[in-house]
Amino acid sequence: THIGFERMRDETEAVIEEHNILGCKYPAIGGLPGEYRTSAEGYLRFAKEATEVGRKLSAAGLTFGYHNHSFELERFGDRTGLQIIYEDSDPTYVTAEIDTYWVQHGGGDPAAWAASRNACTNAPRSKIDQGDRVLSIPTKITQGAPKNMKFLM
């Protein structure tokens, strides 16, 4: 599922209960709240908070996922926002739901991003751009996909 981070953080027990009722083991946030997007410090704060939420979800048998968009590929010094999230969160508790369309839209390499999070790349997602760019998912992603990738949608 995709739910707001504020709700996942502030109403964790309710989120766990709802996901158990649904039989859904993979709650994910559908986007980074604006308060975290403006600086490297904001992304770092999110990475730490997401790890704590992920720890609580994990204790209940659920896996926290982060769904990216293209804005996370903005650079803050030598790293992108997405790098900060994935490098500074604990991969045991924060998994990657790589949206390959948005990675490409932001100028990144979808296959490289899908392979970069190792055990934590759960659900790369593809879309066909309405413009002149088309992403070839079967070859670009599956060739570099981690063996433990759980889903390809």
Coordinates of N, CA, C and O in Angstrom, one line a residue:
T1 N 0.8 -1.2 0.0 CA 0.0 0.0 0.0 C 0.9 1.2 0.0 O 2.1 1.2 0.3
H2 N 0.3 2.4 -0.4 CA 1.0 3.7 -0.2 C 0.2 4.5 0.7 O -1.0 4.7 0.5
I3 N 0.8 4.9 1.8 CA 0.2 5.8 2.7 C 1.1 7.0 3.1 O 2.3 6.9 2.8
G4 N 0.6 8.0 3.7 CA 1.4 9.1 4.1 C 2.4 8.8 5.2 O 2.1 8.0 6.1
F5 N 3.6 9.4 5.1 CA 4.6 9.1 6.1 C 4.2 9.6 7.5 O 4.4 8.9 8.5
E6 N 3.5 10.7 7.5 CA 3.1 11.2 8.8 C 2.2 10.2 9.5 O 2.3 10.0 10.7
R7 N 1.3 9.6 8.8 CA 0.4 8.6 9.4 C 1.2 7.4 9.8 O 0.9 6.8 10.9
M8 N 2.1 7.0 8.9 CA 2.9 5.8 9.3 C 3.7 6.0 10.5 O 3.8 5.2 11.4
R9 N 4.2 7.2 10.7 CA 5.1 7.6 11.8 C 4.2 7.8 13.1 O 4.6 7.4 14.1
D10 N 3.1 8.5 12.9 CA 2.3 9.0 14.1 C 1.3 8.0 14.5 O 0.8 8.1 15.7
E11 N 0.8 7.1 13.6 CA -0.2 6.1 13.9 C 0.3 4.7 13.6 O -0.5 4.0 12.9
T12 N 1.5 4.4 14.0 CA 2.1 3.2 13.5 C 1.3 1.9 13.9 O 1.1 1.0 13.1
E13 N 0.7 1.9 15.1 CA -0.1 0.7 15.6 C -1.3 0.5 14.7 O -1.6 -0.6 14.3
A14 N -2.0 1.6 14.3 CA -3.2 1.5 13.5 C -2.8 1.1 12.1 O -3.5 0.2 11.5
V15 N -1.6 1.5 11.6 CA -1.2 1.1 10.3 C -0.8 -0.4 10.3 O -1.2 -1.1 9.3
I16 N -0.2 -0.8 11.3 CA 0.1 -2.3 11.5 C -1.2 -3.1 11.5 O -1.3 -4.1 10.8
E17 N -2.1 -2.7 12.3 CA -3.4 -3.4 12.4 C -4.1 -3.5 11.0 O -4.6 -4.5 10.6
E18 N -4.2 -2.3 10.3 CA -4.8 -2.3 9.0 C -4.1 -3.2 8.0 O -4.8 -3.9 7.2
H19 N -2.8 -3.2 8.0 CA -2.1 -4.0 7.1 C -2.2 -5.5 7.4 O -2.2 -6.4 6.5
N20 N -2.3 -5.8 8.7 CA -2.5 -7.2 9.0 C -3.9 -7.7 8.6 O -4.1 -8.8 8.1
I21 N -4.9 -6.8 8.7 CA -6.3 -7.2 8.3 C -6.2 -7.4 6.8 O -6.9 -8.4 6.3
L22 N -5.5 -6.6 6.0 CA -5.4 -6.7 4.6 C -4.5 -7.9 4.1 O -4.5 -8.3 3.0
G23 N -3.7 -8.4 5.0 CA -2.7 -9.4 4.7 C -1.6 -8.8 3.8 O -0.9 -9.5 3.1
C24 N -1.4 -7.5 3.9 CA -0.3 -6.8 3.2 C 0.9 -6.6 4.0 O 0.9 -6.0 5.1
K25 N 2.0 -7.2 3.6 CA 3.2 -7.1 4.4 C 4.2 -6.0 4.0 O 5.2 -5.8 4.5
Y26 N 3.8 -5.2 3.0 CA 4.6 -4.1 2.4 C 4.0 -2.7 2.4 O 3.7 -2.2 1.4
P27 N 3.8 -2.1 3.6 CA 3.4 -0.7 3.6 C 4.5 0.2 3.1 O 5.7 -0.1 3.4
A28 N 4.2 1.1 2.2 CA 5.2 2.0 1.7 C 4.6 3.4 1.7 O 3.4 3.6 1.6
I29 N 5.5 4.4 1.7 CA 5.0 5.8 1.6 C 5.0 6.1 0.1 O 6.0 5.7 -0.6
G30 N 4.1 6.9 -0.3 CA 3.9 7.2 -1.8 C 4.7 8.5 -2.2 O 4.7 8.8 -3.3
G31 N 5.3 9.1 -1.2 CA 6.1 10.3 -1.5 C 6.7 10.9 -0.3 O 6.1 10.8 0.8
L32 N 7.8 11.6 -0.4 CA 8.4 12.2 0.7 C 7.7 13.5 1.0 O 7.5 14.4 0.1
P33 N 7.3 13.7 2.3 CA 6.7 15.0 2.7 C 7.6 16.2 2.4 O 8.8 16.1 2.5
G34 N 7.0 17.3 2.0 CA 7.7 18.5 1.6 C 8.7 19.0 2.6 O 9.7 19.5 2.2
E35 N 8.4 18.8 3.9 CA 9.3 19.3 4.9 C 10.7 18.7 4.9 O 11.7 19.3 5.4
Y36 N 10.9 17.6 4.3 CA 12.2 16.9 4.2 C 12.9 17.2 2.9 O 14.1 16.8 2.8
R37 N 12.3 17.8 1.9 CA 12.8 17.8 0.6 C 13.8 19.0 0.3 O 14.4 19.0 -0.8
T38 N 14.0 19.9 1.2 CA 14.7 21.2 0.8 C 16.2 21.2 1.1 O 16.9 22.1 0.6
S39 N 16.7 20.1 1.7 CA 18.1 20.1 2.1 C 18.6 18.7 2.3 O 17.8 17.8 2.6
A40 N 19.9 18.6 2.3 CA 20.5 17.3 2.7 C 20.1 17.0 4.1 O 19.9 15.8 4.4
E41 N 20.1 18.0 5.0 CA 19.7 17.7 6.4 C 18.3 17.2 6.5 O 18.0 16.3 7.3
G42 N 17.4 17.7 5.7 CA 16.0 17.1 5.7 C 16.0 15.7 5.2 O 15.3 14.9 5.9
Y43 N 16.7 15.4 4.2 CA 16.8 14.0 3.7 C 17.4 13.1 4.8 O 16.9 11.9 5.0
L44 N 18.4 13.6 5.5 CA 19.0 12.8 6.5 C 18.1 12.6 7.7 O 18.0 11.5 8.2
R45 N 17.4 13.6 8.1 CA 16.4 13.5 9.1 C 15.3 12.4 8.8 O 14.9 11.6 9.6
F46 N 14.9 12.5 7.5 CA 13.9 11.5 7.1 C 14.5 10.1 7.2 O 13.8 9.2 7.6
A47 N 15.7 9.9 6.7 CA 16.3 8.6 6.7 C 16.3 8.0 8.2 O 16.0 6.8 8.4
K48 N 16.6 8.8 9.1 CA 16.7 8.4 10.5 C 15.3 8.1 11.0 O 15.1 7.1 11.7
E49 N 14.3 9.0 10.7 CA 12.9 8.7 11.2 C 12.3 7.5 10.5 O 11.6 6.7 11.1
A50 N 12.6 7.3 9.2 CA 12.1 6.2 8.5 C 12.7 4.9 9.1 O 12.0 3.9 9.2
T51 N 13.9 4.9 9.5 CA 14.5 3.7 10.1 C 13.8 3.3 11.4 O 13.5 2.2 11.6
E52 N 13.4 4.3 12.2 CA 12.7 4.1 13.4 C 11.3 3.5 13.1 O 10.8 2.6 13.8
V53 N 10.6 4.1 12.1 CA 9.3 3.6 11.7 C 9.4 2.1 11.2 O 8.7 1.2 11.6
G54 N 10.4 1.9 10.4 CA 10.7 0.6 9.8 C 11.0 -0.4 10.9 O 10.6 -1.6 10.8
R55 N 11.7 0.0 11.9 CA 12.0 -0.9 13.0 C 10.7 -1.4 13.7 O 10.5 -2.6 14.0
K56 N 9.8 -0.5 13.9 CA 8.5 -0.8 14.5 C 7.6 -1.7 13.6 O 7.0 -2.7 14.1
L57 N 7.6 -1.4 12.3 CA 6.9 -2.3 11.4 C 7.5 -3.7 11.3 O 6.8 -4.7 11.3
S58 N 8.8 -3.7 11.3 CA 9.5 -5.0 11.2 C 9.2 -5.9 12.4 O 9.0 -7.1 12.3
A59 N 9.1 -5.3 13.6 CA 8.8 -6.0 14.8 C 7.4 -6.7 14.7 O 7.1 -7.7 15.3
A60 N 6.5 -6.1 13.8 CA 5.2 -6.6 13.6 C 5.1 -7.5 12.4 O 4.0 -7.9 11.9
G61 N 6.3 -7.8 11.7 CA 6.3 -8.6 10.6 C 6.1 -7.9 9.3 O 5.8 -8.6 8.2
L62 N 6.1 -6.6 9.2 CA 5.9 -5.8 8.0 C 7.2 -5.2 7.5 O 8.2 -5.1 8.3
T63 N 7.2 -4.8 6.3 CA 8.4 -4.2 5.7 C 8.1 -2.9 5.1 O 7.2 -2.7 4.3
F64 N 8.8 -1.9 5.7 CA 8.7 -0.5 5.2 C 9.3 -0.3 3.9 O 10.4 -0.7 3.6
G65 N 8.5 0.4 3.0 CA 9.1 0.7 1.6 C 9.0 2.2 1.4 O 8.1 2.9 1.8
Y66 N 10.0 2.6 0.6 CA 10.1 4.0 0.2 C 9.9 4.1 -1.3 O 10.7 3.5 -2.1
H67 N 8.9 4.7 -1.8 CA 8.6 4.9 -3.2 C 9.1 6.2 -3.7 O 8.7 7.3 -3.2
N68 N 10.1 6.2 -4.6 CA 10.7 7.4 -5.1 C 10.0 8.1 -6.2 O 9.1 7.5 -6.9
H69 N 10.3 9.3 -6.5 CA 9.9 10.1 -7.6 C 11.2 10.8 -8.2 O 12.3 10.5 -7.7
S70 N 11.1 11.6 -9.1 CA 12.3 12.2 -9.7 C 12.9 13.3 -8.9 O 14.2 13.5 -9.0
F71 N 12.2 14.0 -8.0 CA 12.8 15.1 -7.3 C 13.9 14.6 -6.3 O 14.8 15.4 -6.0
E72 N 13.9 13.3 -5.9 CA 14.9 12.8 -5.0 C 16.3 12.7 -5.7 O 17.3 12.5 -5.0
L73 N 16.3 12.9 -7.0 CA 17.6 12.8 -7.7 C 18.3 14.2 -7.8 O 19.3 14.3 -8.3
E74 N 17.7 15.2 -7.1 CA 18.3 16.5 -6.9 C 19.6 16.3 -6.1 O 19.6 15.5 -5.1
R75 N 20.7 17.0 -6.5 CA 21.9 16.8 -5.8 C 22.0 17.8 -4.6 O 21.7 18.9 -4.7
F76 N 22.6 17.3 -3.5 CA 22.9 18.1 -2.4 C 24.4 17.8 -2.1 O 24.7 16.8 -1.5
G77 N 25.3 18.6 -2.6 CA 26.7 18.3 -2.6 C 27.0 17.1 -3.5 O 26.6 17.2 -4.7
D78 N 27.6 16.1 -3.0 CA 28.0 15.0 -3.9 C 27.0 13.8 -3.9 O 27.3 12.8 -4.5
R79 N 25.9 14.0 -3.2 CA 24.9 12.9 -3.2 C 23.5 13.5 -3.6 O 23.2 14.6 -3.3
T80 N 22.7 12.6 -4.1 CA 21.3 12.9 -4.4 C 20.5 12.7 -3.1 O 20.9 12.0 -2.2
G81 N 19.3 13.2 -3.1 CA 18.4 13.0 -2.0 C 18.1 11.5 -1.8 O 18.1 11.0 -0.7
L82 N 18.0 10.8 -2.9 CA 17.7 9.4 -2.8 C 18.9 8.6 -2.3 O 18.7 7.7 -1.5
Q83 N 20.1 9.0 -2.6 CA 21.3 8.4 -2.1 C 21.3 8.6 -0.6 O 21.6 7.7 0.2
I84 N 21.0 9.8 -0.1 CA 21.0 10.1 1.3 C 20.0 9.2 2.0 O 20.3 8.6 3.0
I85 N 18.8 9.1 1.5 CA 17.8 8.2 2.1 C 18.3 6.8 2.2 O 18.2 6.2 3.3
Y86 N 18.8 6.2 1.1 CA 19.2 4.8 1.1 C 20.5 4.6 1.9 O 20.8 3.5 2.4
E87 N 21.5 5.5 1.8 CA 22.8 5.3 2.5 C 22.7 5.6 4.0 O 23.5 5.0 4.7
D88 N 21.8 6.4 4.4 CA 21.7 6.8 5.8 C 20.6 6.2 6.6 O 20.5 6.4 7.8
S89 N 19.7 5.4 5.9 CA 18.7 4.6 6.6 C 19.3 3.2 6.8 O 20.2 2.8 6.1
D90 N 18.7 2.5 7.7 CA 19.1 1.1 7.9 C 18.4 0.2 6.9 O 17.2 0.1 6.9
P91 N 19.2 -0.5 6.0 CA 18.5 -1.3 5.0 C 17.8 -2.5 5.5 O 17.0 -3.1 4.8
T92 N 18.0 -2.8 6.8 CA 17.2 -3.8 7.4 C 15.7 -3.4 7.6 O 14.8 -4.2 7.6
Y93 N 15.5 -2.1 7.7 CA 14.2 -1.6 8.1 C 13.6 -0.6 7.0 O 12.4 -0.3 7.1
V94 N 14.4 -0.2 6.0 CA 13.9 0.7 5.0 C 14.2 0.1 3.7 O 15.4 0.0 3.3
T95 N 13.2 -0.3 2.9 CA 13.4 -1.0 1.6 C 13.1 0.0 0.5 O 12.4 1.0 0.7
A96 N 13.6 -0.3 -0.7 CA 13.4 0.5 -1.9 C 12.3 0.0 -2.7 O 12.3 -1.2 -3.1
E97 N 11.4 0.8 -3.0 CA 10.3 0.5 -4.0 C 10.7 1.4 -5.2 O 10.2 2.5 -5.4
I98 N 11.7 1.0 -6.0 CA 12.2 1.8 -7.1 C 11.2 2.0 -8.2 O 10.8 1.0 -8.8
D99 N 10.8 3.2 -8.4 CA 10.0 3.5 -9.6 C 10.9 3.9 -10.7 O 11.4 5.0 -10.7
T100 N 11.0 3.0 -11.7 CA 12.0 3.2 -12.7 C 11.7 4.3 -13.6 O 12.6 5.0 -14.2
Y101 N 10.4 4.6 -13.8 CA 10.0 5.8 -14.7 C 10.6 7.1 -14.0 O 11.2 7.9 -14.7
W102 N 10.3 7.2 -12.7 CA 10.8 8.5 -12.1 C 12.3 8.6 -12.0 O 12.8 9.7 -12.1
V103 N 13.0 7.5 -11.9 CA 14.4 7.5 -11.9 C 14.9 8.0 -13.3 O 15.7 8.9 -13.4
Q104 N 14.3 7.5 -14.3 CA 14.7 7.9 -15.7 C 14.3 9.4 -15.9 O 15.1 10.1 -16.4
H105 N 13.1 9.8 -15.4 CA 12.7 11.1 -15.5 C 13.6 12.1 -14.9 O 13.9 13.2 -15.3
G106 N 14.2 11.7 -13.7 CA 15.2 12.5 -13.0 C 16.6 12.4 -13.5 O 17.5 13.0 -12.9
G107 N 16.8 11.7 -14.6 CA 18.2 11.6 -15.2 C 19.0 10.4 -14.7 O 20.2 10.4 -15.0
G108 N 18.4 9.5 -13.9 CA 19.2 8.4 -13.4 C 19.1 7.2 -14.3 O 18.3 7.1 -15.2
D109 N 19.8 6.2 -14.0 CA 19.8 4.9 -14.7 C 19.0 3.9 -13.9 O 19.3 3.5 -12.8
P110 N 17.8 3.6 -14.4 CA 16.9 2.7 -13.7 C 17.5 1.4 -13.3 O 17.2 0.9 -12.2
A111 N 18.2 0.8 -14.2 CA 18.8 -0.6 -13.9 C 19.8 -0.4 -12.7 O 19.9 -1.3 -11.8
A112 N 20.6 0.6 -12.8 CA 21.6 0.8 -11.7 C 20.9 1.0 -10.4 O 21.3 0.5 -9.3
W113 N 19.9 1.8 -10.4 CA 19.1 2.1 -9.1 C 18.5 0.8 -8.6 O 18.4 0.5 -7.4
A114 N 17.9 0.0 -9.5 CA 17.2 -1.2 -9.1 C 18.2 -2.2 -8.5 O 17.9 -2.9 -7.5
A115 N 19.5 -2.2 -8.9 CA 20.5 -3.1 -8.4 C 21.2 -2.5 -7.2 O 21.8 -3.2 -6.5
S116 N 21.0 -1.2 -6.9 CA 21.9 -0.6 -5.9 C 21.5 -0.8 -4.5 O 22.3 -0.7 -3.6
R117 N 20.3 -1.2 -4.2 CA 19.8 -1.4 -2.8 C 19.9 -2.8 -2.4 O 19.5 -3.2 -1.3
N118 N 20.5 -3.7 -3.2 CA 20.7 -5.1 -2.8 C 19.4 -5.8 -2.3 O 18.4 -5.9 -3.0
A119 N 19.4 -6.2 -1.1 CA 18.3 -7.0 -0.5 C 17.0 -6.2 -0.4 O 16.0 -6.7 0.0
C120 N 17.1 -4.9 -0.7 CA 15.9 -4.1 -0.3 C 15.1 -3.6 -1.5 O 14.3 -2.7 -1.4
T121 N 15.4 -4.0 -2.7 CA 14.6 -3.6 -3.8 C 13.4 -4.5 -4.0 O 13.5 -5.6 -4.6
N122 N 12.3 -4.1 -3.5 CA 11.1 -4.9 -3.5 C 10.2 -4.7 -4.7 O 9.6 -5.7 -5.2
A123 N 10.0 -3.5 -5.2 CA 9.0 -3.4 -6.3 C 9.4 -2.3 -7.3 O 8.8 -1.2 -7.3
P124 N 10.3 -2.5 -8.2 CA 10.5 -1.6 -9.2 C 9.3 -1.5 -10.1 O 8.7 -2.5 -10.4
R125 N 8.9 -0.3 -10.4 CA 7.7 -0.1 -11.2 C 8.1 0.7 -12.5 O 8.9 1.6 -12.5
S126 N 7.4 0.3 -13.6 CA 7.7 1.0 -14.8 C 6.5 1.7 -15.4 O 5.4 1.3 -15.1
K127 N 6.7 2.7 -16.1 CA 5.6 3.4 -16.8 C 6.2 3.7 -18.2 O 7.4 3.9 -18.4
I128 N 5.3 3.9 -19.2 CA 5.8 4.3 -20.5 C 5.5 5.8 -20.6 O 4.4 6.3 -20.3
D129 N 6.6 6.6 -20.9 CA 6.5 8.0 -20.9 C 5.6 8.4 -22.1 O 5.6 7.7 -23.1
Q130 N 4.8 9.4 -21.9 CA 3.9 9.9 -23.0 C 4.7 10.7 -24.1 O 4.2 10.9 -25.1
G131 N 5.9 11.0 -23.8 CA 6.8 11.7 -24.7 C 7.5 10.7 -25.6 O 7.0 9.7 -26.0
D132 N 8.7 11.1 -26.0 CA 9.5 10.2 -26.9 C 10.4 9.2 -26.3 O 11.1 8.5 -27.0
R133 N 10.4 9.2 -25.0 CA 11.3 8.2 -24.3 C 10.5 7.0 -23.8 O 9.4 7.1 -23.2
V134 N 11.0 5.8 -24.1 CA 10.4 4.6 -23.7 C 11.4 3.8 -22.9 O 12.6 3.7 -23.4
L135 N 11.0 3.2 -21.8 CA 11.9 2.5 -21.0 C 11.8 1.0 -21.3 O 10.7 0.5 -21.2
S136 N 12.8 0.3 -21.6 CA 12.8 -1.1 -21.9 C 13.0 -1.9 -20.6 O 14.1 -2.2 -20.3
I137 N 12.0 -2.2 -19.9 CA 12.1 -2.9 -18.6 C 12.6 -4.3 -18.7 O 13.6 -4.6 -18.0
P138 N 12.2 -5.1 -19.6 CA 12.6 -6.5 -19.5 C 14.2 -6.6 -19.6 O 14.8 -7.4 -18.9
T139 N 14.8 -5.8 -20.5 CA 16.2 -6.0 -20.6 C 17.0 -5.1 -19.6 O 17.9 -5.6 -19.0
K140 N 16.6 -3.9 -19.4 CA 17.4 -3.0 -18.6 C 17.3 -3.4 -17.1 O 18.3 -3.3 -16.4
I141 N 16.2 -3.8 -16.6 CA 16.1 -4.1 -15.2 C 16.4 -5.5 -14.9 O 17.2 -5.8 -14.0
T142 N 15.9 -6.5 -15.6 CA 16.1 -7.9 -15.3 C 17.5 -8.3 -15.4 O 17.9 -9.2 -14.6
Q143 N 18.3 -7.7 -16.3 CA 19.7 -8.1 -16.4 C 20.5 -7.7 -15.2 O 21.4 -8.4 -14.8
G144 N 20.2 -6.6 -14.5 CA 20.9 -6.2 -13.4 C 20.2 -6.3 -12.1 O 20.6 -5.9 -11.0
A145 N 19.1 -7.1 -12.1 CA 18.3 -7.2 -10.9 C 18.9 -8.1 -9.8 O 19.5 -9.1 -10.2
P146 N 18.8 -7.6 -8.6 CA 19.3 -8.5 -7.5 C 18.5 -9.8 -7.5 O 17.3 -9.8 -7.8
K147 N 19.2 -10.9 -7.1 CA 18.5 -12.2 -7.1 C 17.3 -12.2 -6.1 O 16.4 -12.9 -6.2
N148 N 17.4 -11.3 -5.1 CA 16.4 -11.3 -4.0 C 15.3 -10.2 -4.3 O 14.5 -9.9 -3.4
M149 N 15.2 -9.7 -5.5 CA 14.2 -8.7 -5.9 C 12.8 -9.5 -5.8 O 12.7 -10.6 -6.4
K150 N 11.9 -9.0 -5.0 CA 10.7 -9.7 -4.8 C 9.6 -9.5 -5.9 O 8.8 -10.4 -6.2
F151 N 9.5 -8.3 -6.4 CA 8.5 -8.0 -7.4 C 9.0 -7.1 -8.5 O 9.9 -6.3 -8.3
L152 N 8.4 -7.3 -9.7 CA 8.7 -6.4 -10.8 C 7.3 -6.1 -11.4 O 6.6 -7.0 -11.9
M153 N 6.9 -4.9 -11.2 CA 5.5 -4.5 -11.7 C 5.6 -3.6 -12.9 O 6.5 -2.9 -13.0

